[in-house]
Amino acid sequence: MDSSELYHVKQQFILGAYKTLVDLTLPDPSSPEYTPLLVYKARSHIALNDTQAVVQIVPADTENVALKAVAALARYVGATAAADKDAALEELRDLCVEIDSDDVEADEREKGYVRVLAGTAFARAGEVEEALETLGVSTNTENLEAVAIVVQVYLSINRPDLARKEFDRAKRWAEDDLLLQLIEASIGLVTGKDAYNDCNSFYTEQLGNPSLSSSHLLTARGVTRLLKGEVPAAKSDFEEAVSQQGGTPDAETLANMTVAAGLGTSKLAEAEQLWSQLASQHPEYPMVADVTAKEALFDELATKFVVPPLAVASA
Amino acid sequence: MSVMLTKFESKSNRVKVTGLAFHPTQPLLAASLHNGSVQLWNYRMGVLVDRFEEHEGPVRGVAIHPSRALLVTGGDDYKIKVWDIRPQNRRCLFTLHGHLDYVRTVQFHHEMPWILSASDDQTIRIWNSTSRNCIAILTGHSHYVMSAQFHPKEDLVVSASQDQTVRVWDISGLRKNTPNSAPGTFDTFDNFSTVKYVLEGHDRGVNYATFHPTLPLIVSAADDRQIKIWRMSETKAWEVDSCRGHFNNVSTALFHPKHELIVSCGEDKTVRVWDLTKRSAVQTFRRENDRFWVLAAHPELNLFAAGHDSGLIVFKLERERPAFAMHGDTVYYVRDKYVRAYDINTGSDIGLLSVRKFGSPYVPPRTLSYNPAERAVVLTISSDNGLFELTPLPKDAVGEVKDSSVDGKRGSGHSAIFVARNRFAVLNKTSQLIEVRDLSNSVVKTIKPPVQTNEIFYGGTASLILSSTSSVVLYDIQQQKNIAEITTPPVKYAIWSADGSLVALLSKHTITIANKNFSQHTLIHETIRIKSGAWDDSGVFIYSTLNHIKYCLAQGDHGVICTLDNPVYLTRVKGKTVHCLDRSARPRTITIDPTEYRFKLALLRNNHEEMLYIIRTSNLLGQSIIAYLQQKGFPEIALHFVQDKNTRFDLAIECGNLDVALETARAIDRPECWERLAQQALKQGAHKTVEKAYQQTKNFDRLSFLYLATGSIDKLSKMQKIADARGDPMSRFHNALYAGDVQGRISVLRDVGMYPLAYLTAKTNGLEDLAAEILEAAGLTEADVDDIPSYGTSTLKPPPVVTATTDLNWPSLSAGESFFDRALANGNLENGGEPSYVNGFDSAGVAASAALDDWARDEEVHEDLEAEEGAWDLDADGEEVQPGVEQEEELPEVEADLGAGAAPGVSEVELWVRNSPFAADHAAAGSFETAMQLLSRQFGVVNFALLKPYFLSTYRSSHAYLSTLPTLPPLQLHLRRNPSESSPSRVLPITVRTLQSVRSELSEGFRAVSGAKLPEAQAVFRSVLRTLLLVPVSSDNEAKEWRDLVTLTREYLLGVTLEIERRRVAQDEPDNVRRSLELAAYFTHCQLQPPHLQIALRSAIGVFAKANNHATAARFARRLLELNPDPKIVAQARQRIAAGDRNPRNAVDITYDEFTEFEICAASFTPIYKGSPTVRCPYTNAAFLPEFNGKLEPLTQLTEIGAPSSGLPAPRS
């Protein structure tokens, strides 16, 4: 059983309250909780794309594999040059090998962190097989975070069937963990089983959770509402999320607001405005990249059709 | 066995209670005591209402009249007494003498003025309470008659006697004949009343016998420890069965007035409940020391009273509180062991599930928890040491209602509630364990609660509220720890507000209102038992006690809304309507006046508009609200309620509203008012008001001083004159002094004979002449006063006026100018007052705007939505869904072991492309290539550049993004058209553009046409036609609508283009009148809607008339008339027709033959008469001259004219 603080931190981390976590005060380095809390804090920084902060809080000379892994992940995410990225990935690969040997000084939990962090990096790099292997798919390591990433990977390659299988396996040992519910919800998001009611209820429930608040949950609930076809309700969730984010929406909220704005209305000006805001502020966001690619595709395809001259009266 | 639900208990100090009677309507109970006293208790409030003490010796029989305020008692003094029990008239009305031994029981007849009595003298007597005579004596029993009861409907009496018999007597003779009322002629009575049946079977004396309220049954209780049930027919009566179980004399046995139960009590110190049909014991309530002597049932309610050796108890057999839960506007509740759903809007009330086989058949379920996500209920029952049962409710309640035993899942537990969509928690009170179970009823988690827990409630997400004997704990299930704890008496019910931000925790006599993490809470005490509660939509908690409906605001203010005759269980409060369940679990509504609490709420939230609205629309007046406002520190608001001028004045002074104070002071016109006003006004510096007040009270001195202070010289001189007139020299002197009027001062001094002072004043002010005059008047000369030292010139004078304060009234206290003043002065609020009436949650702010927009839109588009949805029903074809599901389940079987080497699956967008023949769906899937091919094939589209924004926005709005895990790329989620359709062979993308959104765009175009903004209109129509290419249709109706829209838009586009061309011609080639006329004429042949066609015609009329083509103009005018235009336009048209008749010629010859049908070539703008060759636009079907074949269509600029096309594909069905 985790201590209350670690439990809380995990809960907030799972539910996307990264902003709260980066302000976390760490306990004394000798505390048994120190490493896990530091890992979560660092991961929150990474989640917010603030990889520089990780360098500052994780001691460079650490011998701890988990901390080394988190630093490597930060370098991977923060790197722009391909060579740097590869170096970070290599480092993670080495760490994975290291934890499999018997002589490393790390407890199971820390090993688990290494796998999860390495798996995250591999999945991000599109190395599906490597990610799955690292995360120990089909083996019985009871690491729910790893399961979550595996499920996500499966979902991203359109294999909800395998995702569900993995989830069902985890259900046997993971009791009623919050993360397990999140996994179930994300499967629901992709498959649309049960008309999206399950994932919608999950986020609605978590919104009522008295011990934390996170605008991510509002955005997520909004997305489930979008999926359920409740566009106005979704919009109001996004609006509220924006107001919780202090008026400047994050990429995710903005992206989904753009989606919602374009639905069912004839006034596209709002959608276009949101879109240009998203495209200029978050050019890295997958939706921007995707739509931009589609734009180029369109232009290319459109040229394949020969456009005859306009019919005009010769007189 | 279960605990008796005691409602009230009274001790009478070792004096046994031998007779009991309930009042039929009021919560009153009469008890006759062995010490000669008769007590009248209010059992609800627990107070002794009255006491009647005239009998000597024990009083055994007591009864209350079914409709009048009368009480009858019979005692060991052989007397029967009738009492008036109204508090103001309480007394013994009369005494009936006649019995020769103890009177055992007495009873009023339900409609005749008869009293029935049974006595140890072996007789039963019937008395007329009007004539106060005995009208019948029933003889035949050979021992004490222990009881006698009228039949509830028929003319029968049943009696029980120590002679071991029960007898039924026929008294119908009493009704038919007027009996001889002369005393002393008793022997004739036997003629009227005869023994009908003698029931033998008891082995000992019978203590009590009574009829069943509806069935032909009798129950008797005897010293042989048995209860016997007897049945009667017209001709005979026989013993049916016995109930054995009492191990001492049975004192009384009664039929339950509502249920098939018998209730009995005896000297074995027990009250027992029996099943009437099975004759088996159901429940036993034991008492330590007291033997029971008498039992009475309330005629209407589930309420019993039993008298024992040392007092009495009032009790219920079962909880009346129905198990219920609210979801939205539906109450799910249990009545007669059926789970029912009651919709409070429509009033529909349907049975969904039988729970007859759940727990003991005699015990109703205790609680119900509803899960909307799964549409399931979990019920608990207190029998069998606590059971719970989880059952799904049927989707639609058609046909037979199932019993929960079919697919219910059970277990033992005291309290069970849903804590999440797929979890419920069960409390086992004895083992003190809380189990969290999933929907298959397997335990997923076991919690040891941190406190002794008696009850659990939902505590918000992943939390429970645990109720212990001295506190409630908010407990986090996941984390297994206390979040917060509040000390309160044992909490029995928890009710969450609609938005989940507040919870009301009800105990027996307290309500705790807490926020969702228990960090803030208020406690409210009640003296009367609290029964239930519900949240009003505005955030006020409405609750019911035994006899009131009350409200309570979150900060703790509470008050009575209305009184109740009987307790109710509130389920929902909506505006003025309180929805509740009554004691028999029937839905009821009570209309309340929410004004008072709404007002208080508005006051707390500073919502002045609503307050004003309430003030205007309700008669919320009276001392209480004024006192409330004053006490809460809002005298200025209270002011607006008050009519009474004295109170108004007080309030106005208190809040410093001088205008109102002045006005009311005038009306009251009493000196003390003016004085108080003056004081208040002086404080505020409102000197004009002060002046007025001083004037009113004739306070001249102060007035003068005020004028001095304000520097009002004029007024001071007036004051001098007034003082003069009043003949008050002191005042004159003052005023003269204040005004700096030396002459005046001297003249006052002279007038009062103070010559020395006058002289000196004159002298020191350099008025030598005057001084001499004074001397003379005093009969003196200079020489007489030469001993007076000479003073310098006096410098005494009033201070100069720096600021002309006198003309300036100081600004009055700003509080005076409140919202209310403005509103009341204007007679209204800016926007008309009433519509601004809002009483929502404060937090609604942001979220509300989008929701409101949507609402407004909903109104407009309602019908279309229906049509669309209707069409979707066609798709919900069960058969085809099946294979899809199977397919999905098969997949893992085959590939489950692939593990890490998983190959990517089929993405949703590929399914979309596969499933749809519409370009829109392909575009949404991002498959632009196939989308273009489709458009090209279906509609001959070639110029795609124009469609780029439409493609991209469609694609963009079909995919949402959500990252569920940190640092990983977000999941791309695909928005489906029908969220409840997940089978891969049927999923389709969401409809980004709908026909209805296109229609609203089209109407924008119409507006532009009406406003003559032609280029705008042209752009809109073009955009509509482009958008329509990306609108998928899902039914034949929609397909038809789609085609109609295309055609309609094309006509408008053509018309607008013609008119643009005409205007260009008119401007660029002013000489080309002929072309201009032609174009105007063609414009009138576009198929426009009447209002727009009128525009086209009027424009044509104008152009033609100007060109002196009166004949054609007149024809246009005739066409115009057919459209029934405005009277004004009619007049103009008639003028044109007249002009055409006068002058039926055309000055300019044009190519226009209106009598032959023609189409207009959209490129050359020339007519193509019927039968001539044409080529067409493959999309809009616009006509063109053959020479334009293969060119780009000019209207939409999308298609190749004359290209082959397949048209709109058939919608999938």
Tab-separated table of N, CA and C in Angstrom, chain A residues 16 50 147 176 193 250 290:
chain	number	residue	atom	x	y	z
A	16	GLY	N	-4.064	13.695	-14.828
A	16	GLY	CA	-3.576	14.803	-15.634
A	16	GLY	C	-3.436	16.123	-14.913
A	50	ASP	N	8.195	20.572	-20.228
A	50	ASP	CA	9.191	21.425	-19.603
A	50	ASP	C	10.371	20.538	-19.212
A	147	VAL	N	0.754	-1.565	-18.367
A	147	VAL	CA	-0.453	-2.021	-19.068
A	147	VAL	C	-1.113	-0.842	-19.762
A	176	ASP	N	-9.367	-2.461	-8.029
A	176	ASP	CA	-10.274	-1.482	-8.597
A	176	ASP	C	-9.527	-0.187	-8.823
A	193	LYS	N	-17.869	1.315	-27.589
A	193	LYS	CA	-18.775	0.337	-26.980
A	193	LYS	C	-19.705	1.047	-26.026
A	250	ASP	N	-5.080	25.029	-23.266
A	250	ASP	CA	-3.955	24.234	-23.714
A	250	ASP	C	-4.277	23.658	-25.086
A	290	ASP	N	-1.346	16.747	-38.685
A	290	ASP	CA	-2.201	15.893	-39.495
A	290	ASP	C	-2.969	16.713	-40.519
